Amino acid sequence: MRSTVKILILLFCVNFSLHAQVPSPQTPSAANGPMTWLKTGESTYTLRDANGTVLSNVKELNRLKTDTLSYLDKSSRTIYLLPDCVDAAQGASGKLTVLERNIGKDFYITNPKSFVTYIDDKSYLGDFVNVNGSYVYYLEEFDKTFYHKDIRAYTGWGARNIVTLDYAPENTYWYRNAEKQSYGVIVKGQSIDYDIASTEKDGNDLIVKLNGTPTYRLPGYYTMASFVFNPVELYTASSGTSTASTGCIRGDCNNGWGKWQYEGGYYDGFWKNGMRHGYGLYRWDGVGKYIGNWENDSMNGYGAYIADNNDNVVGEYRNGKLNGRGYTVVGKDWSQGWYTNGELTDSYSYIRNDSDTGCTTGDCQNKYGYFKWDNGDHFVGFFKNGKIYMGSYTFANGDKYSGMFNDQQQYHGTGRFFFNEGGYYGGEWKNGKYHGKGYYHDKDLVQSIGEWSEGVLVKKL
C-alpha cells in the first residue's frame, strides 16, 4: 500500500551526524612475472596474468582507431590494453597493461581519437553534449541520459564507470556555470536553441522561456554549484506554474528506485512489488523524515527518524516502531536502551568513566558507550560481547559511518556512510563493502543507484 506512513511514534528523535570510512580496496597479490599477450591469429590473442594463467573470460572491446586493443576481463572486471598489437606479426607477444580495475557493467573507454559507451557490457551510440570535459549522453534504446564524468580529461587512454542521471521529464536537464554566470539546458543529449531562449529570475529559481513562453524552471539555480546536472521542472504555458501531481513522479515505483509524491510528503527509495522495500527516505512536510530500511511498506530494520526540530529516534525498527536497541533525543533529553513497541523498557546508563581513551563513557561490553582510540577515531553506540554492534563510527579524517556491524566489526546490514569530501552511500552492506541495494553520490552529486556486489555497482536501477 502507498498510504501515508503514520507518525504517531515519531515525536522523539536524535540530532546525530552519521558517518564512517569504507575500507581501502584489497591490493593485488604478489606476481611472479609480467602480464602478457600473444598474437595467435590474424586477429586473435591469448592473455595471461602475472602467474602465466590464461585469462579465459575476456571480451574484446571496440577498437578506438589505434594499433592498441582493449580487453575486458569479465571475471575481475579489469580492462587491459594490448599496446601495438594490431600490426604485430602472428606469434608476436608483448606486455599487457592494466587500464582500469573494478569497472562496472556501465562504463566508457576513451583515448584522444575516439570513445565507446557500454551499457551492461554492450556498446551503444547516442547523442551527447560536452560540458566542461564531461559528456551528458542520451541513448534512445533506453530512453535514459547518462553522465560520462571527465571523459575528455584524459590525455591518453582512460576508462570509468558511468551513471544514469536521475529521471527528468523528457530527459531534460540543466546546469549552472557559476564562474561565467551562465546556464545550460540539455534535452535528450542536445542543447536547446539558445537563440530563442530568454530567462527571468524568480526568487532563487531561474525561469527559461522559449520563444517568450515559460517552459522550464531551474530550482535553486542561484545557489547551485557549477556543473551539477539536475532535472528541470516543466511549466504549463497557460499558468506559468510548475506542474505537480501525486503518484510516482520519477523512476520505478514498482520494482526499482522511484519517488512517490503524497499529499503532505514523499518517499524516495527502493520498491518491491509496489511497496516501499529496502533503503529509502520518507519525508513528512513540516514534520521530519525517516531514512533507513523498509519492508513491505513498513519501517523495519535499522533507521533514523530526524524531526525538523532536531528531535530524533534512531535504532532497530519493527512494524514502524523502535523494537530492540535504540536511542531517542527530545530537546536536551537523551534516552538509550531497549525499546518495545516504541516504549523504553530497559534504560542503559551513560556515565563518564575515568579514562581519556578506550571506553571513556558508558558500558562498552553489552550496552551503550563511547570508545575512543589513540589515533583520534571514536565510536558511540551499542556494543555486544565487547564488540561494536550498532552506532556511529567517526574517523579522525572526518569520514563517518552510522549503522549496523557484524561480529568482525565490519559494516554489515543497513548503514549510511558520509565521506568528508561530500560523497555519500546509504543502503545495504556485507563484510565492509557495498553489497545489495544502495544509493551513492559523489562530491558532485552524481548518483549511482542499484544493486551492488563486493563494492561494485552491477545493476543500475
Tab-separated table of C-alpha atoms in Angstrom:
chain	number	residue	atom	x	y	z
A	1	MET	CA	0.000	0.000	0.000
A	2	ARG	CA	1.087	3.546	-0.693
A	3	SER	CA	-0.850	5.205	2.124
A	4	THR	CA	0.967	7.868	4.112
A	5	VAL	CA	3.089	6.380	6.881
A	6	LYS	CA	1.751	7.044	10.357
A	7	ILE	CA	3.983	9.199	12.517
A	8	LEU	CA	2.346	8.613	15.901
A	9	ILE	CA	5.512	7.322	17.467
A	10	LEU	CA	7.829	9.722	15.742
A	11	LEU	CA	7.683	12.603	18.195
A	12	PHE	CA	11.054	11.740	19.751
A	13	CYS	CA	14.425	11.783	17.978
A	14	VAL	CA	18.255	12.475	17.757
A	15	ASN	CA	20.425	15.059	16.071
A	16	PHE	CA	23.278	12.733	15.127
A	17	SER	CA	25.902	13.042	12.400
A	18	LEU	CA	26.157	9.579	10.885
A	19	HIS	CA	29.361	8.587	9.122
A	20	ALA	CA	32.363	6.177	8.522
A	21	GLN	CA	35.185	5.102	6.264
A	22	VAL	CA	34.911	2.403	3.625
A	23	PRO	CA	37.900	0.029	3.796
A	24	SER	CA	40.522	0.504	1.110
A	25	PRO	CA	40.336	-1.875	-1.886
A	26	GLN	CA	42.386	-5.010	-1.493
A	27	THR	CA	45.836	-4.745	-3.022
A	28	PRO	CA	46.676	-7.315	-5.695
A	29	SER	CA	48.672	-10.310	-4.550
A	30	ALA	CA	52.347	-10.533	-5.419
A	31	ALA	CA	53.023	-11.579	-9.010
A	32	ASN	CA	55.775	-13.774	-10.414
A	33	GLY	CA	56.187	-12.018	-13.763
A	34	PRO	CA	54.691	-9.551	-16.229
A	35	MET	CA	51.223	-9.889	-17.683
A	36	THR	CA	51.456	-10.737	-21.384
A	37	TRP	CA	49.563	-11.031	-24.643
A	38	LEU	CA	50.336	-13.414	-27.517
A	39	LYS	CA	49.013	-12.957	-31.050
A	40	THR	CA	47.710	-16.382	-32.087
A	41	GLY	CA	45.993	-15.486	-35.366
A	42	GLU	CA	45.239	-12.604	-37.673
A	43	SER	CA	43.005	-11.000	-35.044
A	44	THR	CA	43.099	-13.380	-32.081
A	45	TYR	CA	45.088	-13.087	-28.885
A	46	THR	CA	45.825	-15.027	-25.719
A	47	LEU	CA	46.065	-13.030	-22.498
A	48	ARG	CA	47.963	-14.265	-19.429
A	49	ASP	CA	48.184	-12.876	-15.938
A	50	ALA	CA	51.409	-12.357	-13.972
A	51	ASN	CA	51.425	-16.018	-12.949
A	52	GLY	CA	51.134	-17.197	-16.537
A	53	THR	CA	47.499	-18.252	-16.213
A	54	VAL	CA	45.343	-17.754	-19.301
A	55	LEU	CA	42.567	-15.223	-18.850
A	56	SER	CA	39.591	-17.113	-20.276
A	57	ASN	CA	36.570	-14.934	-19.514
A	58	VAL	CA	37.594	-11.924	-21.606
A	59	LYS	CA	35.799	-9.728	-24.121
A	60	GLU	CA	37.462	-7.649	-26.830
A	61	LEU	CA	36.234	-4.074	-26.677
A	62	ASN	CA	35.637	-1.892	-29.738
A	63	ARG	CA	38.771	-0.688	-31.478
A	64	LEU	CA	39.426	3.019	-30.976
A	65	LYS	CA	41.348	3.963	-34.156
A	66	THR	CA	44.788	2.919	-32.899
A	67	ASP	CA	47.075	-0.122	-33.041
A	68	THR	CA	46.311	-0.779	-29.387
A	69	LEU	CA	43.384	-3.024	-28.444
A	70	SER	CA	41.492	-3.201	-25.167
A	71	TYR	CA	40.024	-6.256	-23.477
A	72	LEU	CA	37.641	-6.630	-20.549
A	73	ASP	CA	38.201	-9.448	-18.069
A	74	LYS	CA	34.594	-10.041	-17.032
A	75	SER	CA	35.611	-12.094	-14.005
A	76	SER	CA	37.795	-9.494	-12.294
A	77	ARG	CA	36.134	-6.511	-14.048
A	78	THR	CA	39.546	-5.295	-15.222
A	79	ILE	CA	40.237	-3.551	-18.542
A	80	TYR	CA	43.581	-4.402	-20.153
A	81	LEU	CA	45.445	-2.754	-23.021
A	82	LEU	CA	47.443	-4.654	-25.668
A	83	PRO	CA	49.874	-1.960	-26.903
A	84	ASP	CA	50.794	-2.046	-30.613
A	85	CYS	CA	49.274	-5.481	-31.127
A	86	VAL	CA	47.208	-4.870	-34.281
A	87	ASP	CA	50.109	-4.657	-36.735
A	88	ALA	CA	52.227	-7.219	-34.891
A	89	ALA	CA	53.088	-10.479	-36.657
A	90	GLN	CA	51.401	-13.721	-35.711
A	91	GLY	CA	53.345	-15.234	-32.826
A	92	ALA	CA	54.432	-11.843	-31.534
A	93	SER	CA	53.931	-11.033	-27.873
A	94	GLY	CA	54.028	-8.055	-25.579
A	95	LYS	CA	53.274	-6.775	-22.108
A	96	LEU	CA	49.677	-6.478	-21.002
A	97	THR	CA	48.881	-3.284	-19.097
A	98	VAL	CA	46.016	-2.513	-16.722
A	99	LEU	CA	43.866	0.437	-17.756
A	100	GLU	CA	41.194	0.236	-15.042
A	101	ARG	CA	40.195	-2.155	-12.244
A	102	ASN	CA	36.782	-2.746	-10.646
A	103	ILE	CA	34.912	-1.431	-13.673
A	104	GLY	CA	31.143	-1.831	-13.621
A	105	LYS	CA	28.923	-3.033	-16.455
A	106	ASP	CA	28.060	0.554	-17.453
A	107	PHE	CA	31.248	2.340	-18.439
A	108	TYR	CA	33.097	4.254	-21.105
A	109	ILE	CA	36.541	3.726	-22.600
A	110	THR	CA	38.327	6.539	-24.370
A	111	ASN	CA	41.534	7.750	-25.963
A	112	PRO	CA	42.375	11.012	-27.758
A	113	LYS	CA	40.929	9.684	-31.039
A	114	SER	CA	37.629	8.085	-30.030
A	115	PHE	CA	35.466	6.620	-27.265
A	116	VAL	CA	32.789	3.946	-26.761
A	117	THR	CA	29.897	3.729	-24.298
A	118	TYR	CA	28.972	0.367	-22.766
A	119	ILE	CA	25.715	-0.470	-21.013
A	120	ASP	CA	25.594	-3.929	-19.460
A	121	ASP	CA	28.860	-4.655	-21.321
A	122	LYS	CA	27.285	-3.877	-24.733
A	123	SER	CA	28.343	-0.887	-26.855
A	124	TYR	CA	25.869	1.817	-27.875
A	125	LEU	CA	25.874	5.073	-29.844
A	126	GLY	CA	23.856	8.080	-28.761
A	127	ASP	CA	23.598	11.865	-28.722
A	128	PHE	CA	25.720	13.854	-26.312
A	129	VAL	CA	26.863	17.295	-25.224
A	130	ASN	CA	30.351	18.081	-23.936
A	131	VAL	CA	30.007	20.155	-20.768
A	132	ASN	CA	33.268	21.110	-19.079
A	133	GLY	CA	35.023	17.963	-20.288
A	134	SER	CA	32.202	15.572	-19.339
A	135	TYR	CA	29.506	14.150	-21.608
A	136	VAL	CA	25.766	14.242	-20.984
A	137	TYR	CA	24.829	11.263	-23.139
A	138	TYR	CA	21.337	10.179	-24.268
A	139	LEU	CA	20.547	6.660	-25.504
A	140	GLU	CA	17.245	6.232	-27.312
A	141	GLU	CA	17.279	2.455	-26.740
A	142	PHE	CA	16.828	3.026	-23.003
A	143	ASP	CA	15.226	6.496	-23.127
A	144	LYS	CA	17.725	7.496	-20.446
A	145	THR	CA	20.512	10.015	-20.053
A	146	PHE	CA	23.939	9.032	-18.765
A	147	TYR	CA	26.842	11.008	-17.317
A	148	HIS	CA	30.395	10.401	-18.624
A	149	LYS	CA	32.378	12.242	-15.983
A	150	ASP	CA	35.718	13.754	-17.084
A	151	ILE	CA	35.833	11.764	-20.326
A	152	ARG	CA	37.816	14.498	-22.063
A	153	ALA	CA	40.188	14.990	-19.145
A	154	TYR	CA	42.338	12.015	-20.185
A	155	THR	CA	45.449	12.837	-22.199
A	156	GLY	CA	45.822	9.165	-23.162
A	157	TRP	CA	43.660	6.122	-22.613
A	158	GLY	CA	41.039	6.133	-19.883
A	159	ALA	CA	38.016	4.217	-18.638
A	160	ARG	CA	35.440	4.984	-15.996
A	161	ASN	CA	32.075	3.863	-14.701
A	162	ILE	CA	29.155	5.945	-15.927
A	163	VAL	CA	25.979	6.725	-14.060
A	164	THR	CA	22.395	7.198	-15.111
A	165	LEU	CA	21.118	10.665	-14.370
A	166	ASP	CA	18.016	10.860	-12.229
A	167	TYR	CA	14.686	10.816	-14.040
A	168	ALA	CA	13.841	14.108	-15.742
A	169	PRO	CA	10.766	14.993	-17.814
A	170	GLU	CA	11.558	14.446	-21.492
A	171	ASN	CA	15.164	13.690	-20.457
A	172	THR	CA	15.736	17.406	-19.903
A	173	TYR	CA	18.487	18.568	-17.534
A	174	TRP	CA	20.023	21.863	-16.537
A	175	TYR	CA	23.297	23.037	-15.068
A	176	ARG	CA	24.916	26.264	-13.926
A	177	ASN	CA	28.344	27.699	-14.663
A	178	ALA	CA	28.828	29.979	-11.672
A	179	GLU	CA	32.110	31.449	-12.908
A	180	LYS	CA	30.601	32.605	-16.195
A	181	GLN	CA	27.162	33.269	-14.655
A	182	SER	CA	25.527	31.175	-17.349
A	183	TYR	CA	23.179	28.214	-17.559
A	184	GLY	CA	22.632	25.253	-19.847
A	185	VAL	CA	19.611	23.106	-20.706
A	186	ILE	CA	20.058	19.731	-22.400
A	187	VAL	CA	17.209	17.764	-23.991
A	188	LYS	CA	17.926	14.145	-24.959
A	189	GLY	CA	21.631	14.772	-25.320
A	190	GLN	CA	21.290	18.033	-27.271
A	191	SER	CA	21.494	21.645	-26.130
A	192	ILE	CA	18.413	23.794	-26.569
A	193	ASP	CA	18.440	26.572	-29.167
A	194	TYR	CA	19.686	29.490	-27.091
A	195	ASP	CA	18.822	31.913	-29.907
A	196	ILE	CA	15.141	31.516	-28.984
A	197	ALA	CA	15.723	31.293	-25.211
A	198	SER	CA	15.409	34.023	-22.590
A	199	THR	CA	15.453	33.929	-18.782
A	200	GLU	CA	13.734	35.505	-15.813
A	201	LYS	CA	14.649	35.425	-12.111
A	202	ASP	CA	12.023	34.028	-9.733
A	203	GLY	CA	13.365	34.086	-6.182
A	204	ASN	CA	16.196	31.563	-6.041
A	205	ASP	CA	14.998	29.903	-9.264
A	206	LEU	CA	15.587	30.704	-12.922
A	207	ILE	CA	12.751	30.590	-15.454
A	208	VAL	CA	13.744	29.656	-19.010
A	209	LYS	CA	11.446	30.834	-21.784
A	210	LEU	CA	11.433	29.526	-25.350
A	211	ASN	CA	10.049	31.999	-27.877
A	212	GLY	CA	8.786	34.031	-24.926
A	213	THR	CA	6.835	31.149	-23.359
A	214	PRO	CA	7.857	30.000	-19.826
A	215	THR	CA	8.976	26.415	-20.394
A	216	TYR	CA	11.410	25.333	-17.674
A	217	ARG	CA	12.042	26.182	-14.039
A	218	LEU	CA	15.591	25.630	-12.769
A	219	PRO	CA	15.009	25.246	-8.993
A	220	GLY	CA	17.675	26.619	-6.668
A	221	TYR	CA	19.634	27.952	-9.621
A	222	TYR	CA	21.318	30.904	-7.891
A	223	THR	CA	22.860	28.770	-5.118
A	224	MET	CA	23.588	25.634	-7.162
A	225	ALA	CA	27.212	24.525	-7.580
A	226	SER	CA	28.683	24.552	-11.062
A	227	PHE	CA	28.180	21.662	-13.459
A	228	VAL	CA	25.717	19.684	-11.359
A	229	PHE	CA	23.106	18.174	-13.690
A	230	ASN	CA	19.561	18.428	-12.341
A	231	PRO	CA	16.149	17.600	-13.792
A	232	VAL	CA	14.192	20.636	-14.971
A	233	GLU	CA	10.682	21.342	-13.759
A	234	LEU	CA	8.176	21.756	-16.578
A	235	TYR	CA	5.755	24.655	-16.793
A	236	THR	CA	2.331	24.876	-18.306
A	237	ALA	CA	2.080	27.571	-20.973
A	238	SER	CA	-1.185	28.927	-19.615
A	239	SER	CA	-0.497	29.318	-15.927
A	240	GLY	CA	3.258	29.688	-15.839
A	241	THR	CA	3.409	27.441	-12.784
A	242	SER	CA	5.296	24.216	-12.471
A	243	THR	CA	3.367	21.021	-12.999
A	244	ALA	CA	2.807	18.992	-9.852
A	245	SER	CA	0.997	15.767	-9.085
A	246	THR	CA	0.729	12.869	-6.678
A	247	GLY	CA	1.745	9.357	-7.524
A	248	CYS	CA	5.008	8.096	-8.992
A	249	ILE	CA	6.688	11.233	-10.287
A	250	ARG	CA	10.110	9.728	-11.006
A	251	GLY	CA	11.714	6.367	-11.623
A	252	ASP	CA	10.267	2.905	-10.995
A	253	CYS	CA	7.827	2.716	-8.076
A	254	ASN	CA	7.094	-0.967	-8.594
A	255	ASN	CA	10.387	-2.845	-8.615
A	256	GLY	CA	13.242	-0.362	-8.665
A	257	TRP	CA	14.153	3.095	-7.367
A	258	GLY	CA	11.499	5.773	-7.564
A	259	LYS	CA	9.904	8.790	-5.953
A	260	TRP	CA	6.250	8.776	-4.926
A	261	GLN	CA	4.592	12.091	-4.137
A	262	TYR	CA	1.927	12.014	-1.413
A	263	GLU	CA	-0.332	14.715	-0.096
A	264	GLY	CA	1.929	16.245	2.559
A	265	GLY	CA	5.088	14.291	1.826
A	266	TYR	CA	7.035	11.957	-0.420
A	267	TYR	CA	9.039	8.728	-0.449
A	268	ASP	CA	12.266	8.413	-2.429
A	269	GLY	CA	13.868	4.980	-2.404
A	270	PHE	CA	13.660	1.322	-3.366
A	271	TRP	CA	10.425	-0.505	-4.166
A	272	LYS	CA	9.399	-4.144	-4.404
A	273	ASN	CA	6.035	-5.270	-5.776
A	274	GLY	CA	4.713	-1.723	-5.486
A	275	MET	CA	5.674	-1.353	-1.817
A	276	ARG	CA	8.435	0.575	-0.086
A	277	HIS	CA	11.121	-2.048	0.404
A	278	GLY	CA	14.841	-1.606	1.083
A	279	TYR	CA	16.705	1.628	1.724
A	280	GLY	CA	14.674	4.807	1.343
A	281	LEU	CA	13.704	8.212	2.678
A	282	TYR	CA	10.187	9.287	3.660
A	283	ARG	CA	9.649	12.993	4.196
A	284	TRP	CA	6.663	14.467	6.035
A	285	ASP	CA	6.326	18.136	5.052
A	286	GLY	CA	6.938	20.376	8.056
A	287	VAL	CA	7.433	17.416	10.416
A	288	GLY	CA	10.546	15.360	9.724
A	289	LYS	CA	11.994	12.459	7.780
A	290	TYR	CA	12.853	8.783	8.199
A	291	ILE	CA	15.976	7.433	6.497
A	292	GLY	CA	16.640	3.725	6.644
A	293	ASN	CA	15.343	0.285	5.839
A	294	TRP	CA	11.797	-0.660	4.827
A	295	GLU	CA	10.000	-3.982	4.462
A	296	ASN	CA	6.596	-4.285	2.804
A	297	ASP	CA	5.731	-0.586	3.227
A	298	SER	CA	6.769	-0.513	6.910
A	299	MET	CA	9.847	0.863	8.668
A	300	ASN	CA	11.795	-2.285	9.535
A	301	GLY	CA	15.471	-2.734	10.350
A	302	TYR	CA	17.991	-0.015	11.056
A	303	GLY	CA	16.700	3.521	10.569
A	304	ALA	CA	16.771	7.093	11.808
A	305	TYR	CA	13.837	9.448	12.187
A	306	ILE	CA	15.030	13.077	12.225
A	307	ALA	CA	12.456	15.684	13.137
A	308	ASP	CA	12.578	19.234	11.829
A	309	ASN	CA	13.107	20.446	15.407
A	310	ASN	CA	16.138	18.100	15.682
A	311	ASP	CA	14.404	15.553	17.895
A	312	ASN	CA	15.315	12.052	16.693
A	313	VAL	CA	14.588	8.326	17.026
A	314	VAL	CA	17.408	6.011	15.900
A	315	GLY	CA	17.819	2.272	16.093
A	316	GLU	CA	16.200	-1.042	15.286
A	317	TYR	CA	12.681	-0.673	13.895
A	318	ARG	CA	9.954	-3.256	13.507
A	319	ASN	CA	6.443	-2.521	12.259
A	320	GLY	CA	7.121	1.215	12.240
A	321	LYS	CA	8.332	1.476	15.853
A	322	LEU	CA	11.545	1.030	17.789
A	323	ASN	CA	11.814	-2.615	18.783
A	324	GLY	CA	15.262	-3.515	20.057
A	325	ARG	CA	18.280	-1.326	20.691
A	326	GLY	CA	17.837	2.374	20.070
A	327	TYR	CA	18.067	5.878	21.404
A	328	THR	CA	15.905	8.990	21.351
A	329	VAL	CA	16.631	12.666	21.808
A	330	VAL	CA	13.833	15.042	22.767
A	331	GLY	CA	15.115	18.546	23.276
A	332	LYS	CA	18.128	18.115	25.557
A	333	ASP	CA	16.967	14.788	26.986
A	334	TRP	CA	18.682	11.609	25.778
A	335	SER	CA	17.416	8.079	26.373
A	336	GLN	CA	19.101	4.900	25.213
A	337	GLY	CA	18.409	1.237	25.783
A	338	TRP	CA	15.985	-1.493	24.760
A	339	TYR	CA	12.636	-0.483	23.252
A	340	THR	CA	9.426	-2.480	22.869
A	341	ASN	CA	6.767	-1.106	20.510
A	342	GLY	CA	8.306	2.348	20.776
A	343	GLU	CA	8.494	2.358	24.588
A	344	LEU	CA	11.774	2.311	26.530
A	345	THR	CA	11.636	-0.884	28.595
A	346	ASP	CA	15.297	-1.179	29.655
A	347	SER	CA	17.239	2.051	30.098
A	348	TYR	CA	21.045	2.000	29.664
A	349	SER	CA	23.087	4.412	31.758
A	350	TYR	CA	25.675	6.653	30.116
A	351	ILE	CA	28.126	7.755	32.812
A	352	ARG	CA	31.630	9.157	32.328
A	353	ASN	CA	34.448	6.685	33.103
A	354	ASP	CA	37.869	7.618	34.478
A	355	SER	CA	39.677	7.336	31.128
A	356	ASP	CA	40.634	9.554	28.194
A	357	THR	CA	40.930	6.677	25.716
A	358	GLY	CA	39.259	3.312	25.482
A	359	CYS	CA	35.758	3.169	26.910
A	360	THR	CA	35.510	6.739	28.177
A	361	THR	CA	31.755	6.753	28.808
A	362	GLY	CA	29.046	4.152	29.390
A	363	ASP	CA	29.224	0.360	29.051
A	364	CYS	CA	31.282	-0.911	26.084
A	365	GLN	CA	30.543	-4.578	26.697
A	366	ASN	CA	26.831	-5.199	26.170
A	367	LYS	CA	25.102	-1.858	26.421
A	368	TYR	CA	25.753	1.710	25.223
A	369	GLY	CA	29.068	3.517	25.333
A	370	TYR	CA	31.679	5.819	23.846
A	371	PHE	CA	35.009	4.325	22.826
A	372	LYS	CA	37.993	6.429	21.718
A	373	TRP	CA	41.144	5.179	20.031
A	374	ASP	CA	44.614	6.719	20.352
A	375	ASN	CA	44.583	7.796	16.675
A	376	GLY	CA	41.527	10.002	17.226
A	377	ASP	CA	38.857	7.653	15.868
A	378	HIS	CA	35.833	7.158	18.079
A	379	PHE	CA	32.590	5.184	18.222
A	380	VAL	CA	29.379	5.923	20.068
A	381	GLY	CA	26.597	3.393	20.167
A	382	PHE	CA	25.696	-0.128	21.188
A	383	PHE	CA	28.076	-2.967	21.979
A	384	LYS	CA	27.527	-6.723	22.013
A	385	ASN	CA	30.006	-9.061	23.698
A	386	GLY	CA	32.548	-6.268	23.754
A	387	LYS	CA	32.279	-5.568	20.041
A	388	ILE	CA	30.745	-2.729	18.067
A	389	TYR	CA	27.166	-3.633	17.174
A	390	MET	CA	25.222	-0.533	16.071
A	391	GLY	CA	26.023	3.158	16.101
A	392	SER	CA	28.267	5.854	14.630
A	393	TYR	CA	31.984	5.430	13.966
A	394	THR	CA	33.856	8.684	13.282
A	395	PHE	CA	37.319	8.636	11.756
A	396	ALA	CA	39.970	11.203	12.580
A	397	ASN	CA	39.884	12.405	8.951
A	398	GLY	CA	36.181	13.307	9.198
A	399	ASP	CA	34.638	10.287	7.473
A	400	LYS	CA	31.736	8.750	9.387
A	401	TYR	CA	29.574	5.658	9.251
A	402	SER	CA	26.316	5.022	11.048
A	403	GLY	CA	24.542	1.703	11.026
A	404	MET	CA	24.990	-1.976	11.741
A	405	PHE	CA	28.181	-4.031	12.169
A	406	ASN	CA	28.953	-7.764	12.101
A	407	ASP	CA	30.974	-9.839	14.593
A	408	GLN	CA	34.177	-8.834	12.813
A	409	GLN	CA	33.189	-5.184	13.398
A	410	GLN	CA	32.748	-4.578	9.673
A	411	TYR	CA	29.896	-2.547	8.163
A	412	HIS	CA	27.169	-5.110	7.666
A	413	GLY	CA	23.421	-4.793	7.157
A	414	THR	CA	21.902	-1.352	6.691
A	415	GLY	CA	24.167	1.650	7.078
A	416	ARG	CA	24.984	5.170	5.928
A	417	PHE	CA	28.463	6.380	5.030
A	418	PHE	CA	29.444	10.046	4.762
A	419	PHE	CA	32.753	10.908	3.097
A	420	ASN	CA	34.325	14.096	4.401
A	421	GLU	CA	34.672	15.475	0.839
A	422	GLY	CA	30.906	15.224	0.273
A	423	GLY	CA	30.301	11.723	-1.078
A	424	TYR	CA	27.596	9.516	0.437
A	425	TYR	CA	26.375	5.914	0.388
A	426	GLY	CA	23.204	4.627	2.018
A	427	GLY	CA	21.900	1.088	1.794
A	428	GLU	CA	22.977	-2.494	2.287
A	429	TRP	CA	26.466	-3.658	3.299
A	430	LYS	CA	28.187	-7.013	3.596
A	431	ASN	CA	31.536	-7.573	5.289
A	432	GLY	CA	32.552	-3.939	4.971
A	433	LYS	CA	31.554	-3.376	1.333
A	434	TYR	CA	28.531	-2.036	-0.553
A	435	HIS	CA	26.501	-5.179	-1.202
A	436	GLY	CA	22.824	-5.362	-2.043
A	437	LYS	CA	20.641	-2.412	-2.939
A	438	GLY	CA	22.064	1.005	-2.264
A	439	TYR	CA	22.281	4.666	-3.211
A	440	TYR	CA	25.574	6.501	-3.799
A	441	HIS	CA	26.505	10.005	-4.880
A	442	ASP	CA	29.936	11.551	-5.204
A	443	LYS	CA	31.012	15.005	-4.102
A	444	ASP	CA	29.493	16.455	-7.286
A	445	LEU	CA	26.143	14.759	-6.509
A	446	VAL	CA	26.489	12.355	-9.432
A	447	GLN	CA	24.377	9.348	-8.468
A	448	SER	CA	24.847	5.584	-8.728
A	449	ILE	CA	21.733	3.670	-7.640
A	450	GLY	CA	21.025	-0.027	-7.854
A	451	GLU	CA	22.355	-3.417	-6.873
A	452	TRP	CA	25.951	-3.680	-5.642
A	453	SER	CA	28.257	-6.663	-5.255
A	454	GLU	CA	31.527	-6.538	-3.335
A	455	GLY	CA	31.616	-2.753	-3.657
A	456	VAL	CA	30.837	-2.620	-7.401
A	457	LEU	CA	27.563	-1.446	-8.956
A	458	VAL	CA	26.413	-4.426	-11.030
A	459	LYS	CA	22.833	-3.434	-11.889
A	460	LYS	CA	21.599	0.106	-12.360
A	461	LEU	CA	18.054	0.826	-11.150
